[in-house]
Amino acid sequence: MVDSLALAVSVPLVGGLLATAIPKRAQALGLLASLVAVIAVAWVLVGVWQEGSLRSELGGWAAPLGIALVADGLSAALLAMAALVALGVGVYATGYFRRGDAAAHFWPLWLLLWAALNGLLLAADLFNIYVTLELLGLTAAALGALTGSVEAVSANLRYLLVGLLGSMTYLLGVALLYTAHGTLDLGLLAAVIQPGPVAASALVLMTAGLALKAALFPLHFWLPPAHANAPAPVSAALSALVVKAAFYLILRLWLDVFAPVVTPWAASLMGLLGAMAIIWGSWRALRSERLKLLAAYSTVAQIGYLCLFIPLLQALPPGSERDDLFVALVLMALTHGLAKAGLFLAAGLVQRDAGHDRIDDLGGTAQNMPATTFTIALAGTALIGLPPSGSFIGKWILMTSAIESGQWWWILVILVGTLLAAAYVFRVLSRAFNLEPTPRRFVTQARTEVPALLLALASVAVLGLAADSLWRLLGMGEGA
Amino acid sequence: MAQLLYGGAGVVLFALGLWAFLVYTPLLRKLIALNIMGSGVFHLLIAIAERGELPPDPVPHALVLTGIVVAVSATALALAMGRRLEEDEGGR
């Protein structure tokens, strides 16, 4: 029997290998593999939708020797988001990389990154997470340095080193857990883990390592240069997916595996770091001179919002309120992934059209590239959290829970962050509309502009209006 | 006793590597520091594989083997990027 979980990992992997072997056909092979991989992910999604969760033991070998893949609502939702972004990035890349050389290098690395990402989201044990995390870091750093400019290579070399430091720290945490409990399986660990010095140090080590990779404040210093100097399709994937993968692991550890170990103080510390990330990231985004740097700092702020959920989720007892809050968290993550991918793709087009991406000199962008400006506005809507975007619902539930659990101070942070986000989005738009409005054509290059537009549109319209199905997918609030 | 010695040495190596990674700026020293950190973790994993009379636990061994492969590839990529930077700076 063919296994949808294994396909979701192996299709991009095989596509990447084929693209390496036949560089002349890399683009056609890459697109084909992307399409098949999207179908495989859709299959996983349907399976999770019908059965709640899927598990498969590769080759029939059970744990501890075998490798198991698991999909639940959370991983299926992120898989689907990754597949959408990957499809958009793939189509965009066919129009973005004109020289054959860059395309030949882009496709193998990109498909390998996608395979690593799917493997990470489906991994059922801590060590496979380590391997996929390393693969993700290596391919991301190599992709980011694809332009070969000194800034890009040095920023991504730093990203690579920081990522290695993060995964080594994570691995030490894994070693501690294996010493104490003799298992690496996430489900088994969650059942046996006890509060104590070993579990606490493992949690601290693993969280610190992952926080480095997720660019959680104050460990975000490597992100803005690395993401701002990468080629546009790569920055989109890095900001929307790779950073989110590390955060997904933090979430898994804090909410599933280490749930009995996490104290209110530790959860509040994560919330505090998140709050600082929101303020600092939004402020730096407002002060950025370049559009791509603005988008990168906005990612730092958005990771902060996701961290704000942790103290509230920890404080609420299991029940429908906590379920709602969890879905809101996933909704925020999905919205940001799609919106940020759209924003970075659009920023790449602006940079190519104008020859630079200095925000102050972007006058006339709205006339030259109406569709791209519309994309930036739509993505901005989602980043601010205006209705009907998914992040509007996410922020709404976040603020409601903050009041209900008596942690009202987080609301101040959300308000300041939202105001700053509105300021930095409108700063770009006001520059773009600088000239007399006489747009000639709405779409100038369909192959690159349409994927960006659709991703931004999905973050605003689809996720906002069809948020209901996310509750069902995550198996929560049924009958409500 | 031997287990404690190996495990302890592993943790010391990890701390030494971390210290060197944070203190020194040259790429080569940072890379060596990362590899020492990795060796520290591998030391610890090999130490916990011991089970007295029983044959050693194979799982940590498999982890160390995979870890070494990952560390070698990561080091190679970092060295290649470092060389690219050096060539660019030399060419100016």
Coordinates of N, CA, C and O in Angstrom, one line a residue, chain A residues 325-450:
Chain A
L325 N -8.0 29.0 21.7 CA -6.8 29.8 21.7 C -5.7 29.1 20.9 O -5.0 29.7 20.1
F326 N -5.7 27.7 21.0 CA -4.7 26.9 20.2 C -5.0 27.1 18.7 O -4.0 27.3 17.9
V327 N -6.2 27.0 18.3 CA -6.6 27.2 16.9 C -6.2 28.6 16.5 O -5.6 28.8 15.4
A328 N -6.4 29.6 17.3 CA -6.0 31.0 17.0 C -4.5 31.1 16.7 O -4.1 31.8 15.8
L329 N -3.7 30.3 17.6 CA -2.3 30.3 17.4 C -1.9 29.8 16.0 O -1.1 30.4 15.3
V330 N -2.5 28.6 15.6 CA -2.2 28.1 14.3 C -2.7 29.0 13.2 O -2.0 29.2 12.2
L331 N -3.8 29.6 13.4 CA -4.3 30.6 12.4 C -3.3 31.7 12.2 O -3.1 32.1 11.1
M332 N -2.8 32.3 13.3 CA -1.8 33.4 13.2 C -0.6 32.9 12.4 O -0.1 33.6 11.6
A333 N -0.1 31.7 12.8 CA 1.1 31.1 12.1 C 0.8 31.0 10.6 O 1.7 31.3 9.8
L334 N -0.3 30.4 10.3 CA -0.6 30.2 8.8 C -0.8 31.5 8.1 O -0.2 31.7 7.0
T335 N -1.5 32.5 8.7 CA -1.7 33.8 8.1 C -0.3 34.4 7.8 O -0.1 34.9 6.7
H336 N 0.5 34.4 8.9 CA 1.8 35.1 8.7 C 2.6 34.4 7.6 O 3.2 35.0 6.8
G337 N 2.6 33.0 7.6 CA 3.3 32.3 6.5 C 2.9 32.8 5.1 O 3.8 33.1 4.3
L338 N 1.6 32.8 4.9 CA 1.2 33.1 3.5 C 1.4 34.6 3.2 O 1.9 34.9 2.2
A339 N 1.1 35.5 4.2 CA 1.3 36.9 4.0 C 2.7 37.2 3.8 O 3.1 38.0 2.9
K340 N 3.6 36.7 4.6 CA 5.0 37.1 4.5 C 5.6 36.5 3.2 O 6.5 37.2 2.6
A341 N 5.2 35.3 2.8 CA 5.7 34.8 1.5 C 5.3 35.8 0.4 O 6.1 36.2 -0.5
G342 N 4.0 36.2 0.4 CA 3.5 37.1 -0.6 C 4.3 38.4 -0.6 O 4.7 39.0 -1.6
L343 N 4.5 38.9 0.6 CA 5.2 40.2 0.8 C 6.7 40.1 0.2 O 7.1 41.0 -0.5
F344 N 7.4 39.0 0.6 CA 8.7 38.9 0.1 C 8.8 38.7 -1.4 O 9.7 39.3 -2.1
L345 N 7.9 38.0 -2.0 CA 7.8 37.8 -3.4 C 7.6 39.1 -4.1 O 8.2 39.5 -5.1
A346 N 6.6 39.9 -3.5 CA 6.3 41.2 -4.1 C 7.5 42.2 -4.0 O 7.9 42.9 -4.9
A347 N 8.2 42.1 -2.8 CA 9.4 43.0 -2.6 C 10.4 42.7 -3.6 O 11.1 43.6 -4.1
G348 N 10.6 41.4 -4.0 CA 11.6 41.0 -5.0 C 11.3 41.6 -6.3 O 12.2 42.0 -7.0
L349 N 10.0 41.7 -6.7 CA 9.6 42.2 -7.9 C 9.8 43.7 -8.0 O 10.3 44.3 -8.9
V350 N 9.5 44.4 -6.8 CA 9.8 45.8 -6.7 C 11.3 46.1 -6.9 O 11.7 47.0 -7.6
Q351 N 12.1 45.3 -6.2 CA 13.5 45.4 -6.3 C 14.0 45.3 -7.7 O 14.9 46.0 -8.2
R352 N 13.5 44.3 -8.4 CA 13.9 44.0 -9.8 C 13.5 45.2 -10.7 O 14.2 45.7 -11.5
D353 N 12.2 45.7 -10.5 CA 11.7 46.7 -11.4 C 12.4 48.1 -11.1 O 12.8 48.7 -12.1
A354 N 12.6 48.4 -9.9 CA 13.2 49.7 -9.6 C 14.7 49.7 -9.5 O 15.4 50.7 -9.5
G355 N 15.3 48.4 -9.4 CA 16.7 48.3 -9.3 C 17.3 48.5 -7.9 O 18.4 48.4 -7.6
H356 N 16.4 48.7 -6.9 CA 16.7 48.8 -5.5 C 15.5 48.6 -4.7 O 14.4 48.4 -5.3
D357 N 15.6 48.5 -3.4 CA 14.4 48.5 -2.6 C 14.4 49.5 -1.4 O 13.8 49.2 -0.4
R358 N 15.0 50.7 -1.7 CA 14.9 51.7 -0.7 C 13.5 52.3 -0.6 O 13.0 52.8 -1.7
I359 N 12.9 52.2 0.6 CA 11.5 52.6 0.7 C 11.2 54.0 0.3 O 10.3 54.3 -0.4
D360 N 12.2 54.9 0.6 CA 11.9 56.4 0.4 C 11.9 56.7 -1.1 O 11.3 57.7 -1.5
D361 N 12.5 55.8 -1.9 CA 12.6 56.1 -3.4 C 11.7 55.3 -4.2 O 11.9 55.0 -5.4
L362 N 10.6 54.7 -3.6 CA 9.8 53.8 -4.3 C 8.6 54.5 -5.0 O 7.7 53.9 -5.4
G363 N 8.6 55.8 -5.1 CA 7.6 56.5 -5.8 C 7.3 56.0 -7.2 O 8.2 55.7 -7.9
G364 N 6.0 55.8 -7.5 CA 5.6 55.4 -8.8 C 5.5 53.9 -8.9 O 5.0 53.4 -9.9
T365 N 5.8 53.1 -7.8 CA 5.6 51.7 -7.9 C 4.1 51.3 -8.2 O 3.9 50.4 -9.0
A366 N 3.2 52.1 -7.6 CA 1.8 51.7 -7.8 C 1.4 51.9 -9.3 O 0.5 51.2 -9.8
Q367 N 2.1 52.8 -10.0 CA 1.8 53.0 -11.4 C 2.4 52.0 -12.2 O 1.8 51.5 -13.2
N368 N 3.7 51.6 -11.9 CA 4.4 50.7 -12.7 C 3.9 49.3 -12.5 O 3.8 48.5 -13.4
M369 N 3.6 48.9 -11.2 CA 3.3 47.5 -10.9 C 2.1 47.5 -10.0 O 2.2 47.3 -8.8
P370 N 0.9 47.7 -10.5 CA -0.3 47.8 -9.7 C -0.6 46.5 -8.9 O -0.9 46.5 -7.7
A371 N -0.4 45.4 -9.6 CA -0.7 44.1 -9.0 C 0.2 43.9 -7.8 O -0.2 43.4 -6.7
T372 N 1.5 44.2 -8.0 CA 2.5 44.0 -6.9 C 2.2 44.9 -5.7 O 2.3 44.5 -4.5
T373 N 1.8 46.2 -6.0 CA 1.5 47.1 -4.9 C 0.2 46.6 -4.2 O 0.2 46.6 -2.9
F374 N -0.7 46.0 -4.9 CA -1.9 45.4 -4.3 C -1.5 44.3 -3.4 O -2.0 44.1 -2.3
T375 N -0.5 43.5 -3.9 CA -0.1 42.3 -3.0 C 0.5 42.8 -1.7 O 0.2 42.3 -0.7
I376 N 1.4 43.9 -1.8 CA 2.0 44.4 -0.6 C 0.9 44.9 0.4 O 0.9 44.7 1.6
A377 N -0.2 45.6 -0.2 CA -1.2 46.1 0.6 C -2.0 44.9 1.3 O -2.3 45.0 2.5
L378 N -2.3 43.9 0.5 CA -3.0 42.7 1.1 C -2.2 42.0 2.2 O -2.7 41.7 3.3
A379 N -0.9 41.8 1.9 CA 0.0 41.2 2.9 C 0.1 42.1 4.1 O 0.0 41.6 5.3
G380 N 0.1 43.4 3.9 CA 0.1 44.3 5.0 C -1.1 44.2 5.9 O -1.1 44.3 7.1
T381 N -2.3 44.1 5.2 CA -3.5 43.9 5.9 C -3.4 42.7 6.9 O -3.9 42.8 8.1
A382 N -2.8 41.6 6.4 CA -2.7 40.4 7.3 C -1.7 40.7 8.4 O -1.9 40.2 9.5
L383 N -0.6 41.4 8.1 CA 0.4 41.6 9.1 C -0.1 42.5 10.2 O 0.2 42.3 11.4
I384 N -0.9 43.5 9.8 CA -1.5 44.4 10.9 C -2.6 43.6 11.7 O -2.7 43.8 12.9
G385 N -3.3 42.8 11.0 CA -4.4 42.0 11.6 C -5.8 42.7 11.4 O -6.6 42.7 12.3
L386 N -5.9 43.3 10.2 CA -7.2 43.9 9.9 C -8.2 42.8 9.5 O -7.8 41.8 8.9
P387 N -9.5 43.0 9.7 CA -10.4 42.0 9.2 C -10.5 42.1 7.7 O -10.3 43.2 7.1
P388 N -10.7 41.1 6.9 CA -11.1 39.7 7.3 C -9.9 38.8 7.4 O -10.1 37.6 7.2
S389 N -8.7 39.3 7.6 CA -7.5 38.3 7.6 C -7.6 37.4 8.7 O -8.3 37.6 9.8
G390 N -6.8 36.2 8.6 CA -6.8 35.2 9.6 C -6.2 35.8 10.9 O -6.6 35.4 12.0
S391 N -5.3 36.7 10.8 CA -4.6 37.2 12.0 C -5.6 38.1 12.8 O -5.4 38.3 14.0
F392 N -6.6 38.7 12.2 CA -7.6 39.4 12.9 C -8.3 38.5 13.9 O -8.4 38.8 15.1
I393 N -8.8 37.3 13.5 CA -9.4 36.4 14.4 C -8.4 35.9 15.4 O -8.8 35.8 16.6
G394 N -7.2 35.7 15.0 CA -6.2 35.2 15.9 C -5.9 36.2 17.0 O -6.0 35.8 18.2
K395 N -5.8 37.5 16.7 CA -5.5 38.5 17.7 C -6.7 38.7 18.6 O -6.6 38.9 19.8
W396 N -7.9 38.6 18.0 CA -9.1 38.8 18.7 C -9.2 37.7 19.9 O -9.4 38.1 21.0
I397 N -9.0 36.5 19.5 CA -9.1 35.4 20.5 C -8.0 35.5 21.5 O -8.1 35.3 22.7
L398 N -6.8 35.9 21.0 CA -5.6 36.1 21.9 C -6.0 37.2 23.0 O -5.7 37.0 24.2
M399 N -6.6 38.3 22.6 CA -6.9 39.4 23.5 C -8.0 38.9 24.5 O -7.9 39.2 25.7
T400 N -9.0 38.2 23.9 CA -10.1 37.7 24.8 C -9.5 36.8 25.9 O -9.9 36.9 27.1
S401 N -8.6 35.9 25.5 CA -8.1 35.0 26.5 C -7.2 35.7 27.5 O -7.1 35.3 28.6
A402 N -6.5 36.7 27.0 CA -5.6 37.5 27.9 C -6.5 38.1 29.0 O -6.1 38.1 30.2
I403 N -7.7 38.6 28.7 CA -8.6 39.2 29.7 C -9.1 38.1 30.6 O -9.1 38.2 31.8
E404 N -9.5 37.0 30.0 CA -10.2 36.0 30.8 C -9.2 35.3 31.7 O -9.6 34.9 32.8
S405 N -7.9 35.2 31.3 CA -7.0 34.5 32.3 C -6.3 35.5 33.2 O -5.4 35.2 33.9
G406 N -6.8 36.8 33.1 CA -6.3 37.8 34.0 C -4.9 38.3 33.7 O -4.2 39.0 34.5
Q407 N -4.4 38.0 32.5 CA -3.0 38.5 32.1 C -3.2 39.6 31.1 O -2.7 39.6 30.0
W408 N -3.9 40.7 31.6 CA -4.3 41.8 30.7 C -3.1 42.5 30.1 O -3.2 43.2 29.1
W409 N -1.9 42.5 30.8 CA -0.8 43.3 30.3 C -0.4 42.9 28.9 O 0.2 43.7 28.2
W410 N -0.6 41.7 28.5 CA -0.2 41.3 27.1 C -1.0 42.2 26.1 O -0.5 42.4 25.0
I411 N -2.2 42.6 26.4 CA -3.0 43.4 25.5 C -2.3 44.7 25.1 O -2.3 45.1 23.9
L412 N -1.6 45.3 26.1 CA -0.9 46.5 25.8 C 0.1 46.3 24.7 O 0.3 47.1 23.7
V413 N 0.8 45.2 24.8 CA 1.9 44.8 23.9 C 1.2 44.6 22.5 O 1.7 45.1 21.5
I414 N 0.1 43.9 22.4 CA -0.5 43.7 21.2 C -1.0 45.0 20.5 O -0.8 45.2 19.3
L415 N -1.5 45.9 21.3 CA -2.0 47.2 20.8 C -0.8 48.0 20.2 O -0.9 48.5 19.1
V416 N 0.3 48.1 21.0 CA 1.5 48.8 20.5 C 2.0 48.2 19.2 O 2.3 48.8 18.2
G417 N 2.1 46.8 19.2 CA 2.6 46.1 18.0 C 1.7 46.3 16.8 O 2.2 46.5 15.7
T418 N 0.4 46.3 17.0 CA -0.5 46.5 15.9 C -0.4 47.9 15.3 O -0.4 48.1 14.1
L419 N -0.3 48.9 16.2 CA -0.1 50.3 15.8 C 1.2 50.4 14.9 O 1.2 51.1 13.9
L420 N 2.3 49.9 15.5 CA 3.6 50.0 14.8 C 3.5 49.3 13.4 O 4.0 49.8 12.4
A421 N 2.8 48.1 13.4 CA 2.6 47.4 12.1 C 1.9 48.2 11.1 O 2.3 48.3 9.9
A422 N 0.8 48.9 11.6 CA 0.0 49.7 10.7 C 0.9 50.8 10.1 O 0.9 51.2 9.0
A423 N 1.8 51.4 11.0 CA 2.7 52.5 10.6 C 3.6 52.0 9.6 O 3.8 52.7 8.6
Y424 N 4.3 50.8 9.8 CA 5.3 50.4 8.8 C 4.7 50.0 7.4 O 5.3 50.2 6.4
V425 N 3.5 49.4 7.5 CA 2.8 49.0 6.2 C 2.4 50.3 5.4 O 2.7 50.4 4.2
F426 N 1.8 51.3 6.2 CA 1.3 52.5 5.4 C 2.5 53.3 5.0 O 2.4 54.1 4.0
R427 N 3.6 53.2 5.7 CA 4.8 54.0 5.2 C 5.2 53.5 3.8 O 5.5 54.3 3.0
V428 N 5.2 52.2 3.6 CA 5.6 51.7 2.3 C 4.5 52.1 1.3 O 4.8 52.6 0.2
L429 N 3.2 51.9 1.6 CA 2.2 52.2 0.7 C 2.2 53.7 0.3 O 2.0 54.1 -0.9
S430 N 2.4 54.6 1.3 CA 2.3 56.0 1.0 C 3.4 56.4 0.0 O 3.2 57.2 -0.9
R431 N 4.6 55.7 0.1 CA 5.7 56.0 -0.9 C 5.3 55.5 -2.2 O 5.6 56.1 -3.3
A432 N 4.7 54.3 -2.3 CA 4.4 53.6 -3.6 C 3.4 54.4 -4.4 O 3.4 54.4 -5.6
F433 N 2.5 55.2 -3.7 CA 1.5 55.9 -4.4 C 1.9 57.4 -4.6 O 1.1 58.3 -4.7
N434 N 3.2 57.6 -4.7 CA 3.7 59.0 -4.8 C 3.3 59.8 -6.0 O 3.2 61.0 -6.0
L435 N 3.2 59.1 -7.2 CA 2.9 59.8 -8.4 C 1.5 59.9 -8.8 O 0.6 59.2 -8.2
E436 N 1.2 60.6 -9.8 CA -0.2 60.7 -10.3 C -0.7 59.3 -10.8 O 0.1 58.6 -11.5
P437 N -1.9 58.9 -10.4 CA -2.3 57.6 -10.7 C -2.7 57.4 -12.2 O -3.8 57.8 -12.6
T438 N -1.9 56.8 -13.0 CA -2.3 56.4 -14.3 C -1.8 55.0 -14.6 O -0.9 54.8 -15.5
P439 N -2.2 54.0 -13.9 CA -1.7 52.6 -14.2 C -2.2 52.2 -15.5 O -3.3 52.4 -15.9
R440 N -1.3 51.5 -16.3 CA -1.7 51.1 -17.6 C -2.2 49.6 -17.6 O -3.3 49.4 -18.0
R441 N -1.4 48.7 -17.0 CA -1.9 47.4 -16.9 C -1.8 46.9 -15.4 O -0.9 47.3 -14.7
F442 N -2.8 46.1 -15.0 CA -2.8 45.6 -13.6 C -1.6 44.6 -13.4 O -0.9 44.7 -12.4
V443 N -1.5 43.7 -14.3 CA -0.5 42.6 -14.2 C 0.6 42.8 -15.2 O 0.2 43.0 -16.4
T444 N 1.9 42.9 -14.8 CA 2.9 43.1 -15.8 C 3.6 41.8 -16.2 O 3.9 41.5 -17.3
Q445 N 3.9 40.9 -15.2 CA 4.5 39.6 -15.5 C 3.7 38.6 -14.7 O 3.9 38.4 -13.5
A446 N 2.8 37.9 -15.4 CA 1.9 37.0 -14.7 C 2.6 35.9 -13.9 O 2.2 35.6 -12.8
R447 N 3.7 35.4 -14.5 CA 4.3 34.2 -13.8 C 4.8 34.6 -12.4 O 4.8 33.7 -11.5
T448 N 5.3 35.8 -12.2 CA 5.9 36.1 -10.9 C 4.8 36.9 -10.0 O 4.8 36.7 -8.8
E449 N 4.0 37.7 -10.7 CA 3.1 38.5 -9.9 C 1.9 37.8 -9.3 O 1.5 38.0 -8.2
V450 N 1.4 36.8 -10.1 CA 0.2 36.1 -9.7 C 0.4 35.2 -8.5 O -0.4 35.3 -7.6

